[in-house]
Structures are given as C-alpha cells and as structure tokens.
Amino acid sequence: AQSVTQLGSHVSVSEGALVLLRCNYSSSVPPYLFWYVQYPNQGLQLLLKYTTGATLVKGINGFEAEFKKSETSFHLTKPSAHMSDAAEYFCAVSGTGRRALTFGSGTRLQVQP
Amino acid sequence: DVKVTQSSRYLVKRTGEKVFLECVQDMDHENMFWYRQDPGLGLRLIYFSYDVKMKEKGDIPEGYSVSREKKERFSLILESASTNQTSMYLCASSLTRGENQPQHFGDGTRLSIL
C-alpha cells in the first residue's frame, strides 16, 4: 500500500518569500510522484511530476520539487511567492500496480501582501 | 490540450434520489476516474475504468456505481442519494496503462444532498 502525508494543512507566506510545501510518501516500490494545484472552484492542474531520471524536477509557474529517496520526500518549493500562488496544493503518488493516484490531504497556501 | 468536461458544476438533489454525474474527455484516453474531495481528506478514489465496460472499485465505492459504455464518457451513479454523499466530485482521465501518466481533471461537480 502507498500513502502520502502533507505536513501542514495551511501555510502562510509573505509575497516574495520562499514557498516550501512538504510531502512525504510511503511506497513499497520506486514511486511516481506528482504535485497538483487547485484554484478556487476549479479542478486540479498538474504542476510537475517525477517519474525517473533527474531528481530535481521543474514545473510550471516557477515551482520545483526534489525527489529524495533516503528521506521518502518530495517537497515543493518556489523561491519567491506571488499573490497568484494562493491555492490548494496536493501531492500524489502512484507506482504499485494501481493506475489511480493516492493523494495527500492537501495544503492551502495563503500569500500575504 | 486535454479537456475533461463534467456536465454540472453545481447540483442539488434530495435523499433517496438516483443521481447521475456525467464526465466526458476528448483525447481518447484509456483510463477514467471518479474521486470525491472533502476538506481535510484530500481526494479519495471511488471507481476507475481502464476500458469500455471495464471498471474497478476504488477506496470508497459503497453507495456508488459507474458506467462506461463509450470510451469518452464515464458516469458516476448514486443509487439512492444520502446526505453523507454531499461533496465535491472530480472526474479525471489519463492516456495509457502506465502509472507514470499524469491525470487530467475536470472542474468538479459540487453535489448537495438535502
């Protein structure tokens, strides 16, 4: 079985500050990892994904994430927050023979002016 | 760009009603999924389908069924709606069998059962 833990259901940062959203996973096999963003009243949009290869993955809107196998982590970062980054972010994992994703509980990012 | 369209953004139904949620994708994707989203719980998989007329139960299938008669359309059915099925329902699709495939989501249906 696989699972995802997102530490912090709410994160608040100032505009221009570093964004760090934490994701830890458990999986019995090498995982595929995803970050999605959900803006109010919308579906989920893919930010980035790790499948194989380079462990530092760059995504859209200036976000990136690093796969650290030894720490079973896939934290999402952005050097400088923008007001438009305010949204809910979901980490997800797949890779144990089930085609569906297993999602974390989500982190709501608030950006203060 | 892949487009996943859910037929209703908001829906209000009464307990005991049979409710149909419809989802259509326009990119010939093999896999389609239904999730429900509740605050603090993230997304939980209800059912998914990997081919026409094929379906598999997800983590919370009780009280739901699905239908996939055509490749592009995947319907979620609440056989007898109950208030604990009030939630946001999200449909998604992905291209192939591979587990490294990202899923593409519709905008969701916010369902209220009164």
Coordinates of C-alpha atoms in Angstrom, one line a residue:
Chain A
A1 CA 0.0 0.0 0.0
Q2 CA 1.1 3.5 -0.6
S3 CA 0.3 6.7 1.3
V4 CA 1.1 10.4 1.2
T5 CA 1.5 12.8 4.1
Q6 CA 1.4 16.5 3.6
L7 CA 2.7 18.4 6.7
G8 CA 0.7 21.5 7.4
S9 CA -2.9 21.9 6.2
H10 CA -2.4 25.6 6.0
V11 CA 0.8 27.6 5.1
S12 CA 1.0 31.3 5.1
V13 CA 3.9 33.3 3.5
S14 CA 4.6 36.9 2.5
E15 CA 4.7 37.9 -1.1
G16 CA 8.3 37.5 -2.3
A17 CA 9.2 34.9 0.4
L18 CA 10.2 31.3 -0.1
V19 CA 7.4 28.8 -0.5
L20 CA 8.0 25.3 1.0
L21 CA 5.3 22.7 1.0
R22 CA 6.2 19.3 2.4
C23 CA 5.3 15.9 1.1
N24 CA 6.4 12.5 2.4
Y25 CA 5.3 9.3 0.9
S26 CA 5.4 5.6 1.7
S27 CA 5.7 3.1 -1.1
S28 CA 7.0 -0.4 -1.4
V29 CA 8.3 0.2 -4.9
P30 CA 10.0 3.2 -6.5
P31 CA 7.2 5.7 -6.8
Y32 CA 6.0 8.1 -9.4
L33 CA 5.3 11.4 -7.7
F34 CA 3.1 14.4 -8.7
W35 CA 2.2 17.8 -7.4
Y36 CA -1.2 19.3 -8.4
V37 CA -2.6 22.8 -7.7
Q38 CA -6.3 23.6 -7.3
Y39 CA -7.5 27.2 -7.6
P40 CA -10.9 28.1 -6.1
N41 CA -13.9 26.4 -7.9
Q42 CA -11.6 24.6 -10.3
G43 CA -10.3 21.1 -10.9
L44 CA -6.7 20.1 -10.3
Q45 CA -3.9 21.2 -12.6
L46 CA -0.6 19.3 -12.9
L47 CA 2.3 21.4 -11.6
L48 CA 5.1 18.8 -12.0
K49 CA 5.9 15.1 -11.9
Y50 CA 8.8 12.8 -11.1
T51 CA 8.9 9.5 -12.9
T52 CA 12.6 8.6 -13.5
G53 CA 15.9 10.4 -14.1
A54 CA 16.8 13.7 -12.6
T55 CA 15.6 14.0 -9.0
L56 CA 15.1 17.8 -9.2
V57 CA 12.0 18.4 -11.2
K58 CA 11.0 21.8 -12.6
G59 CA 7.3 22.6 -13.1
I60 CA 5.1 25.4 -14.2
N61 CA 4.8 28.8 -12.6
G62 CA 8.4 28.7 -11.2
F63 CA 7.8 25.7 -8.9
E64 CA 10.2 22.8 -8.5
A65 CA 10.4 19.7 -6.3
E66 CA 13.2 17.3 -5.4
F67 CA 12.8 13.6 -5.0
K68 CA 14.8 12.4 -2.0
K69 CA 14.6 8.6 -1.8
S70 CA 16.5 8.4 1.5
E71 CA 14.0 10.8 3.1
T72 CA 11.0 9.5 1.2
S73 CA 10.2 13.1 0.5
F74 CA 9.1 15.2 -2.5
H75 CA 8.9 18.8 -1.2
L76 CA 7.6 21.6 -3.4
T77 CA 9.4 24.9 -3.5
K78 CA 9.3 28.3 -5.1
P79 CA 11.9 30.9 -4.4
S80 CA 9.6 33.9 -4.4
A81 CA 5.8 33.7 -3.7
H82 CA 3.3 35.7 -5.8
M83 CA -0.2 36.5 -4.8
S84 CA -1.5 34.4 -7.7
D85 CA 0.1 31.3 -6.0
A86 CA -2.6 31.3 -3.3
A87 CA -4.4 27.9 -3.9
E88 CA -4.5 24.4 -2.5
Y89 CA -1.7 22.1 -3.4
F90 CA -1.9 18.3 -3.5
C91 CA 0.9 15.7 -3.5
A92 CA 0.1 12.4 -5.1
V93 CA 1.9 9.0 -5.6
S94 CA 1.5 6.0 -7.9
G95 CA 3.5 3.0 -8.8
T96 CA 2.3 -0.1 -7.0
G97 CA 0.2 -1.5 -9.9
R98 CA -2.8 0.6 -9.3
R99 CA -3.3 3.1 -12.1
A100 CA -5.1 5.6 -9.8
L101 CA -3.2 8.2 -7.8
T102 CA -3.1 8.2 -4.0
F103 CA -3.4 11.8 -2.8
G104 CA -2.3 13.6 0.3
S105 CA -4.8 15.7 2.3
G106 CA -3.7 19.0 0.7
T107 CA -2.0 22.2 1.8
R108 CA -3.7 25.5 1.5
L109 CA -1.2 28.2 0.6
Q110 CA -2.0 31.8 1.7
V111 CA 0.1 34.6 0.3
Q112 CA 0.1 37.9 2.4
P113 CA 0.8 41.2 0.7
Chain B
D1 CA -4.9 20.4 -24.5
V2 CA -6.9 17.6 -22.9
K3 CA -10.4 18.7 -21.9
V4 CA -12.4 16.8 -19.3
T5 CA -15.9 18.1 -19.0
Q6 CA -18.2 17.5 -16.2
S7 CA -21.9 18.1 -17.0
S8 CA -22.8 20.1 -14.0
R9 CA -20.8 22.5 -11.7
Y10 CA -23.5 22.5 -9.0
L11 CA -26.2 20.0 -8.3
V12 CA -28.9 19.8 -5.5
K13 CA -30.8 16.6 -5.0
R14 CA -32.9 15.0 -2.3
T15 CA -32.2 11.9 -0.2
G16 CA -33.2 8.7 -1.9
E17 CA -33.0 10.1 -5.4
K18 CA -30.9 8.4 -8.1
V19 CA -28.2 10.8 -9.2
F20 CA -26.1 10.7 -12.3
L21 CA -22.9 12.6 -12.7
E22 CA -21.5 12.7 -16.2
C23 CA -17.9 13.1 -17.5
V24 CA -16.6 13.4 -21.0
Q25 CA -13.0 13.5 -22.2
D26 CA -11.9 14.5 -25.7
M27 CA -8.5 12.9 -26.0
D28 CA -9.1 9.2 -26.5
H29 CA -7.7 8.4 -23.0
E30 CA -7.9 4.8 -21.8
N31 CA -8.3 5.5 -18.1
M32 CA -11.0 7.5 -16.4
F33 CA -11.5 8.1 -12.7
W34 CA -14.0 9.4 -10.2
Y35 CA -12.8 11.0 -6.9
R36 CA -14.6 12.7 -4.2
Q37 CA -13.0 15.6 -2.4
D38 CA -13.7 16.5 1.2
P39 CA -12.0 19.1 3.4
G40 CA -9.0 17.6 5.2
L41 CA -9.3 14.3 3.4
G42 CA -7.9 15.2 0.0
L43 CA -9.1 13.2 -2.9
R44 CA -10.4 9.7 -2.4
L45 CA -10.9 7.3 -5.3
I46 CA -14.4 6.0 -5.8
Y47 CA -14.1 4.0 -9.1
F48 CA -12.0 3.9 -12.1
S49 CA -12.2 2.4 -15.6
Y50 CA -9.4 1.3 -17.9
D51 CA -11.5 0.4 -20.9
V52 CA -15.1 0.5 -22.2
K53 CA -17.4 -1.6 -19.9
M54 CA -14.4 -2.3 -17.6
K55 CA -14.4 -0.9 -14.1
E56 CA -12.6 -1.4 -10.8
K57 CA -13.6 -0.3 -7.3
G58 CA -11.5 2.3 -5.6
D59 CA -11.2 3.0 -1.9
I60 CA -14.7 4.2 -1.2
P61 CA -17.1 2.5 -3.7
E62 CA -20.0 1.9 -1.3
G63 CA -23.2 3.6 -2.4
Y64 CA -21.9 4.3 -5.9
S65 CA -21.8 2.6 -9.2
V66 CA -20.3 3.6 -12.6
S67 CA -21.0 3.1 -16.3
R68 CA -18.6 3.4 -19.3
E69 CA -20.5 2.5 -22.5
K70 CA -18.3 4.7 -24.7
K71 CA -14.6 5.4 -24.3
E72 CA -15.0 9.1 -23.9
R73 CA -17.8 9.0 -21.3
F74 CA -17.7 7.9 -17.7
S75 CA -20.7 8.2 -15.5
L76 CA -21.0 8.1 -11.7
I77 CA -24.3 6.9 -10.2
L78 CA -25.5 7.4 -6.7
E79 CA -28.1 4.7 -6.4
S80 CA -30.0 6.2 -3.5
A81 CA -28.5 9.5 -2.5
S82 CA -27.8 10.2 1.2
T83 CA -26.7 13.3 3.0
N84 CA -23.2 11.9 3.6
Q85 CA -22.7 11.9 -0.1
T86 CA -22.7 15.7 -0.2
S87 CA -19.3 16.5 -1.6
M88 CA -17.2 17.8 -4.5
Y89 CA -16.9 15.1 -7.2
L90 CA -13.9 15.2 -9.6
C91 CA -13.5 13.3 -12.8
A92 CA -10.1 12.6 -14.3
S93 CA -8.6 10.8 -17.3
S94 CA -5.2 9.5 -18.2
L95 CA -3.7 8.4 -21.5
T96 CA -2.5 4.9 -21.1
R97 CA -1.9 2.0 -18.7
G98 CA 1.4 3.4 -17.4
E99 CA 1.4 4.5 -13.8
N100 CA 3.6 7.4 -14.7
Q101 CA 0.9 9.1 -16.7
P102 CA -0.5 12.3 -15.2
Q103 CA -4.2 12.6 -14.8
H104 CA -6.2 15.4 -16.3
F105 CA -9.1 16.7 -14.2
G106 CA -12.5 18.3 -14.9
D107 CA -13.6 21.4 -12.9
G108 CA -15.7 19.3 -10.5
T109 CA -19.4 18.9 -9.5
R110 CA -20.4 20.3 -6.1
L111 CA -23.2 18.0 -5.1
S112 CA -25.6 18.8 -2.2
I113 CA -28.0 16.2 -0.9
L114 CA -30.8 17.6 1.1

